[in-house]
Amino acid sequence: MECSICNMRPATLHLTNYLNGHKSEVHVCHECALEHGYIEKHDEPYTIHDLLSGLFHHEYGAHSQPTQPSHTPHAESCPNCQMTYQQFVNTGKFGCAYCYDTFSQHLNPILRRVHSGNVEHVGKVPERQHVHLQKKRVIQSYREQLNQLIQDEEFEEAARVRDKIKALENGEDHREDERGADE
Amino acid sequence: MSLQSFINRAISPWMQEEGPEHDIVLSTRIRLARNFADVPFPLMAREDQLEHVRDRLKHEFEGKTFLDNESLEYFNMRDLSSNESQVLTEKHLISPFLVERSKESAVLLSQNERVSLMINEEDHIRMQLYFPGLQLESGLEKAFKFDDWLEETIDFAFDEHRGYLTSCPTNVGTGLRASVMLHLPALTLTQKIGKMMPAINQLGFVVRGTYGEGTEALGNIYQLSNQVTLGRSEEDIIQDLNSVVTKLIERERYARNLLVEQSEYRLEDRIFRSYGILKHSRIMESKEAAKCLSDLRLGIDVGFINHLSTSILNELMVLTQPAFLQQYAKQPLSAEKRDVKRASIIRERLNLEEA
């Protein structure tokens, strides 16, 4: 197969794009692929991190937004691990837990792209370290239950859930409550 | 128990068990990424800090037993020969990146190979639990218990809004990567799998070949896993993945039935040809081996062949990888010598089954 750009050299790169359900194919030779930016001169294989750092560059790289003239991200570095903003952009990785704070203002757009628009964790919580957070979440889920029960006019059950919430708010350990429920 | 026992057996003991949907799902893996709260991630940590991470985990968990698993064995990666590391990689017990970082990295392996805890990979802790067949829900439950067990003594890096903090933003939140290994010969043969991929990707999951590079799936073995780790609970992720897998299983079974009904002798011929090649070849490249083994496994699953065990695909796919061949030959082998060794191991293994 010939390269579809220069029509001379054999095509060595075959790309299939899926965009909104439409499929398109590109067949190009190595030279044209380099020239048109399908691939970069790079000895190592393209990794997820290269892709990510591409995202970072895109957000705040060479074409940074003129609407934020005072914004000088390149001077930032993490006070805990000393990772610089530039290092973070190049590797696409954080150096330590504190980097999430240090580079927080750049974080949401990136996370949204990587995680289908999500920026907040809703899953598991390390119980021992974050007893209060876990409790907050348990109360939250009881509240949702309560609303549903009231809507369904299950008032007896609703009253029981309301008492559970009260008990938790008055300082009872939610883990005690769970254990009690198991028995 | 020594490192040698992990190296010598080609398939982990759990692989011989028949899990749910075992005609299509070879295995389920649950991986959780965690970091120490007070130590920089491996990328930025000093040597002594990484040593602290290794020592701490070794001290807390070496020789300890978790649930029904046999006790955990600890190995510094720098103490393994390169072929030994590669064997563990071929068994998927450790990642290539752990080997790359072998100066600083280590691994805790349970004797029954159901649990592998990689230390100082991209994150301080990458725990992986393996299950035969499709066991996403019970797998997650066990992984949570294992995680809780670690958390009794280790303070993890965690943020109320971002969840478990990881070195790469692609893992932050749950740190969960759930993956299922599927044998999809009929969907591949009928070229349906390529058409299903975009839809699967849109749901936040990714399909790729387990063996081989790029889009190629050697042995028609695919790995399906979640990409999104933030903003969705682990249970939701698992549930969605489970429904995608269930759909794939349904389609694969349907395609298999259609093939059996409509291809008359052609499918049967293809399967027995592959069987013949496996049984009698003297030189066998890995690609051909993978293709024939996939055919053979399909032949077992649709009932053309019934005197061979189903674990043969899994076992021989691992057994015929380069590092394993060299392990068996007890010496480095050129590519051509490997092809000869591969052919002979497959013949021996089939003879053993038929005896």
mmCIF file of N, CA, C and O in Angstrom, chain B residues 121-170:
data_model
loop_
_atom_site.group_PDB
_atom_site.id
_atom_site.type_symbol
_atom_site.label_atom_id
_atom_site.label_comp_id
_atom_site.label_asym_id
_atom_site.label_seq_id
_atom_site.Cartn_x
_atom_site.Cartn_y
_atom_site.Cartn_z
ATOM 1 N N GLU B 121 7.221 0.067 42.847
ATOM 2 C CA GLU B 121 7.013 0.158 41.406
ATOM 3 C C GLU B 121 6.737 1.628 41.126
ATOM 4 O O GLU B 121 7.441 2.473 41.670
ATOM 5 N N GLU B 122 5.719 1.967 40.364
ATOM 6 C CA GLU B 122 5.419 3.388 40.181
ATOM 7 C C GLU B 122 4.893 3.991 41.487
ATOM 8 O O GLU B 122 5.127 5.149 41.800
ATOM 9 N N ASP B 123 4.177 3.170 42.245
ATOM 10 C CA ASP B 123 3.729 3.556 43.583
ATOM 11 C C ASP B 123 4.434 2.668 44.610
ATOM 12 O O ASP B 123 4.998 1.642 44.253
ATOM 13 N N HIS B 124 4.367 3.061 45.874
ATOM 14 C CA HIS B 124 5.026 2.243 46.897
ATOM 15 C C HIS B 124 4.452 0.834 46.932
ATOM 16 O O HIS B 124 5.178 -0.141 47.081
ATOM 17 N N ILE B 125 3.118 0.783 46.807
ATOM 18 C CA ILE B 125 2.447 -0.518 46.891
ATOM 19 C C ILE B 125 1.516 -0.716 45.708
ATOM 20 O O ILE B 125 0.690 0.143 45.401
ATOM 21 N N ARG B 126 1.687 -1.833 45.027
ATOM 22 C CA ARG B 126 0.717 -2.265 44.019
ATOM 23 C C ARG B 126 0.325 -3.682 44.404
ATOM 24 O O ARG B 126 1.104 -4.619 44.206
ATOM 25 N N MET B 127 -0.859 -3.827 45.027
ATOM 26 C CA MET B 127 -1.258 -5.182 45.409
ATOM 27 C C MET B 127 -2.133 -5.766 44.313
ATOM 28 O O MET B 127 -2.977 -5.081 43.742
ATOM 29 N N GLN B 128 -1.879 -7.011 43.977
ATOM 30 C CA GLN B 128 -2.655 -7.670 42.933
ATOM 31 C C GLN B 128 -3.177 -8.995 43.464
ATOM 32 O O GLN B 128 -2.428 -9.774 44.026
ATOM 33 N N LEU B 129 -4.477 -9.229 43.260
ATOM 34 C CA LEU B 129 -5.071 -10.505 43.652
ATOM 35 C C LEU B 129 -5.620 -11.189 42.412
ATOM 36 O O LEU B 129 -6.225 -10.536 41.558
ATOM 37 N N TYR B 130 -5.397 -12.486 42.314
ATOM 38 C CA TYR B 130 -5.759 -13.234 41.108
ATOM 39 C C TYR B 130 -6.810 -14.295 41.430
ATOM 40 O O TYR B 130 -6.771 -14.912 42.488
ATOM 41 N N PHE B 131 -7.721 -14.468 40.477
ATOM 42 C CA PHE B 131 -8.797 -15.449 40.659
ATOM 43 C C PHE B 131 -9.053 -16.187 39.353
ATOM 44 O O PHE B 131 -8.999 -15.587 38.290
ATOM 45 N N PRO B 132 -9.358 -17.495 39.426
ATOM 46 C CA PRO B 132 -9.685 -18.215 38.199
ATOM 47 C C PRO B 132 -11.092 -17.830 37.729
ATOM 48 O O PRO B 132 -11.974 -17.600 38.557
ATOM 49 N N GLY B 133 -11.285 -17.742 36.412
ATOM 50 C CA GLY B 133 -12.601 -17.429 35.871
ATOM 51 C C GLY B 133 -13.034 -16.014 36.179
ATOM 52 O O GLY B 133 -12.218 -15.152 36.519
ATOM 53 N N LEU B 134 -14.325 -15.788 36.072
ATOM 54 C CA LEU B 134 -14.882 -14.452 36.286
ATOM 55 C C LEU B 134 -15.323 -14.284 37.729
ATOM 56 O O LEU B 134 -16.322 -14.853 38.149
ATOM 57 N N GLN B 135 -14.566 -13.521 38.514
ATOM 58 C CA GLN B 135 -14.900 -13.351 39.933
ATOM 59 C C GLN B 135 -14.658 -11.915 40.366
ATOM 60 O O GLN B 135 -13.949 -11.655 41.334
ATOM 61 N N LEU B 136 -15.239 -10.972 39.625
ATOM 62 C CA LEU B 136 -14.968 -9.569 39.905
ATOM 63 C C LEU B 136 -15.498 -9.150 41.276
ATOM 64 O O LEU B 136 -14.787 -8.499 42.042
ATOM 65 N N GLU B 137 -16.738 -9.515 41.584
ATOM 66 C CA GLU B 137 -17.333 -9.028 42.826
ATOM 67 C C GLU B 137 -16.664 -9.634 44.059
ATOM 68 O O GLU B 137 -16.253 -8.907 44.965
ATOM 69 N N SER B 138 -16.543 -10.957 44.068
ATOM 70 C CA SER B 138 -15.898 -11.574 45.235
ATOM 71 C C SER B 138 -14.426 -11.198 45.270
ATOM 72 O O SER B 138 -13.831 -11.085 46.340
ATOM 73 N N GLY B 139 -13.842 -10.973 44.093
ATOM 74 C CA GLY B 139 -12.443 -10.558 44.021
ATOM 75 C C GLY B 139 -12.235 -9.206 44.686
ATOM 76 O O GLY B 139 -11.301 -9.014 45.462
ATOM 77 N N LEU B 140 -13.138 -8.274 44.387
ATOM 78 C CA LEU B 140 -13.025 -6.948 44.989
ATOM 79 C C LEU B 140 -13.148 -7.042 46.510
ATOM 80 O O LEU B 140 -12.416 -6.397 47.252
ATOM 81 N N GLU B 141 -14.071 -7.880 46.965
ATOM 82 C CA GLU B 141 -14.275 -8.052 48.400
ATOM 83 C C GLU B 141 -12.980 -8.513 49.081
ATOM 84 O O GLU B 141 -12.576 -7.982 50.106
ATOM 85 N N LYS B 142 -12.336 -9.508 48.450
ATOM 86 C CA LYS B 142 -11.082 -10.023 49.020
ATOM 87 C C LYS B 142 -9.992 -8.956 48.986
ATOM 88 O O LYS B 142 -9.216 -8.821 49.927
ATOM 89 N N ALA B 143 -9.944 -8.219 47.869
ATOM 90 C CA ALA B 143 -8.918 -7.174 47.737
ATOM 91 C C ALA B 143 -9.116 -6.111 48.813
ATOM 92 O O ALA B 143 -8.147 -5.615 49.394
ATOM 93 N N PHE B 144 -10.381 -5.766 49.094
ATOM 94 C CA PHE B 144 -10.672 -4.789 50.144
ATOM 95 C C PHE B 144 -10.184 -5.302 51.497
ATOM 96 O O PHE B 144 -9.618 -4.566 52.291
ATOM 97 N N LYS B 145 -10.392 -6.603 51.744
ATOM 98 C CA LYS B 145 -9.945 -7.170 53.013
ATOM 99 C C LYS B 145 -8.428 -7.121 53.133
ATOM 100 O O LYS B 145 -7.883 -6.820 54.181
ATOM 101 N N PHE B 146 -7.779 -7.423 52.019
ATOM 102 C CA PHE B 146 -6.317 -7.383 52.003
ATOM 103 C C PHE B 146 -5.841 -5.949 52.264
ATOM 104 O O PHE B 146 -4.934 -5.709 53.053
ATOM 105 N N ASP B 147 -6.491 -5.006 51.598
ATOM 106 C CA ASP B 147 -6.164 -3.592 51.750
ATOM 107 C C ASP B 147 -6.366 -3.149 53.202
ATOM 108 O O ASP B 147 -5.519 -2.464 53.774
ATOM 109 N N ASP B 148 -7.474 -3.575 53.808
ATOM 110 C CA ASP B 148 -7.752 -3.231 55.211
ATOM 111 C C ASP B 148 -6.670 -3.795 56.127
ATOM 112 O O ASP B 148 -6.260 -3.163 57.088
ATOM 113 N N TRP B 149 -6.246 -5.001 55.784
ATOM 114 C CA TRP B 149 -5.206 -5.674 56.569
ATOM 115 C C TRP B 149 -3.907 -4.867 56.535
ATOM 116 O O TRP B 149 -3.247 -4.670 57.553
ATOM 117 N N LEU B 150 -3.544 -4.360 55.356
ATOM 118 C CA LEU B 150 -2.336 -3.536 55.244
ATOM 119 C C LEU B 150 -2.525 -2.232 56.010
ATOM 120 O O LEU B 150 -1.628 -1.733 56.668
ATOM 121 N N GLU B 151 -3.749 -1.700 55.905
ATOM 122 C CA GLU B 151 -4.011 -0.386 56.487
ATOM 123 C C GLU B 151 -4.002 -0.415 58.008
ATOM 124 O O GLU B 151 -3.890 0.623 58.646
ATOM 125 N N GLU B 152 -4.117 -1.614 58.589
ATOM 126 C CA GLU B 152 -4.019 -1.703 60.044
ATOM 127 C C GLU B 152 -2.676 -1.182 60.539
ATOM 128 O O GLU B 152 -2.562 -0.655 61.630
ATOM 129 N N THR B 153 -1.636 -1.330 59.717
ATOM 130 C CA THR B 153 -0.313 -0.911 60.176
ATOM 131 C C THR B 153 0.330 0.192 59.334
ATOM 132 O O THR B 153 1.251 0.850 59.802
ATOM 133 N N ILE B 154 -0.131 0.389 58.094
ATOM 134 C CA ILE B 154 0.503 1.391 57.230
ATOM 135 C C ILE B 154 -0.438 2.578 57.030
ATOM 136 O O ILE B 154 -1.625 2.383 56.755
ATOM 137 N N ASP B 155 0.096 3.795 57.158
ATOM 138 C CA ASP B 155 -0.700 4.986 56.853
ATOM 139 C C ASP B 155 -0.601 5.286 55.362
ATOM 140 O O ASP B 155 0.477 5.570 54.852
ATOM 141 N N PHE B 156 -1.736 5.233 54.677
ATOM 142 C CA PHE B 156 -1.734 5.468 53.233
ATOM 143 C C PHE B 156 -1.927 6.951 52.905
ATOM 144 O O PHE B 156 -2.597 7.673 53.640
ATOM 145 N N ALA B 157 -1.358 7.353 51.763
ATOM 146 C CA ALA B 157 -1.595 8.708 51.252
ATOM 147 C C ALA B 157 -3.029 8.767 50.745
ATOM 148 O O ALA B 157 -3.398 8.043 49.823
ATOM 149 N N PHE B 158 -3.833 9.634 51.402
ATOM 150 C CA PHE B 158 -5.253 9.706 51.053
ATOM 151 C C PHE B 158 -5.742 11.126 51.253
ATOM 152 O O PHE B 158 -5.350 11.809 52.187
ATOM 153 N N ASP B 159 -6.576 11.558 50.352
ATOM 154 C CA ASP B 159 -7.149 12.893 50.433
ATOM 155 C C ASP B 159 -8.661 12.787 50.311
ATOM 156 O O ASP B 159 -9.170 12.025 49.499
ATOM 157 N N GLU B 160 -9.357 13.559 51.138
ATOM 158 C CA GLU B 160 -10.814 13.474 51.188
ATOM 159 C C GLU B 160 -11.439 13.667 49.809
ATOM 160 O O GLU B 160 -12.421 13.017 49.474
ATOM 161 N N HIS B 161 -10.872 14.566 49.021
ATOM 162 C CA HIS B 161 -11.463 14.863 47.705
ATOM 163 C C HIS B 161 -10.896 14.006 46.585
ATOM 164 O O HIS B 161 -11.611 13.620 45.672
ATOM 165 N N ARG B 162 -9.599 13.727 46.667
ATOM 166 C CA ARG B 162 -8.964 13.009 45.551
ATOM 167 C C ARG B 162 -8.871 11.515 45.791
ATOM 168 O O ARG B 162 -8.509 10.778 44.891
ATOM 169 N N GLY B 163 -9.115 11.079 47.008
ATOM 170 C CA GLY B 163 -9.039 9.647 47.296
ATOM 171 C C GLY B 163 -7.611 9.185 47.524
ATOM 172 O O GLY B 163 -6.772 9.956 48.004
ATOM 173 N N TYR B 164 -7.324 7.943 47.167
ATOM 174 C CA TYR B 164 -5.968 7.406 47.321
ATOM 175 C C TYR B 164 -5.064 8.105 46.322
ATOM 176 O O TYR B 164 -5.369 8.146 45.122
ATOM 177 N N LEU B 165 -3.977 8.704 46.826
ATOM 178 C CA LEU B 165 -3.095 9.484 45.966
ATOM 179 C C LEU B 165 -2.040 8.580 45.356
ATOM 180 O O LEU B 165 -1.393 7.796 46.042
ATOM 181 N N THR B 166 -1.896 8.701 44.038
ATOM 182 C CA THR B 166 -0.949 7.857 43.312
ATOM 183 C C THR B 166 -0.021 8.731 42.500
ATOM 184 O O THR B 166 -0.313 9.901 42.254
ATOM 185 N N SER B 167 1.080 8.163 42.087
ATOM 186 C CA SER B 167 2.062 8.931 41.339
ATOM 187 C C SER B 167 1.479 9.412 40.006
ATOM 188 O O SER B 167 1.669 10.537 39.597
ATOM 189 N N CYS B 168 0.743 8.544 39.334
ATOM 190 C CA CYS B 168 0.172 8.917 38.050
ATOM 191 C C CYS B 168 -1.299 9.301 38.223
ATOM 192 O O CYS B 168 -2.050 8.568 38.864
ATOM 193 N N PRO B 169 -1.691 10.452 37.653
ATOM 194 C CA PRO B 169 -3.091 10.881 37.803
ATOM 195 C C PRO B 169 -4.101 9.894 37.205
ATOM 196 O O PRO B 169 -5.284 9.989 37.505
ATOM 197 N N THR B 170 -3.651 8.949 36.391
ATOM 198 C CA THR B 170 -4.586 7.977 35.818
ATOM 199 C C THR B 170 -5.049 6.945 36.848
ATOM 200 O O THR B 170 -5.948 6.171 36.578
#
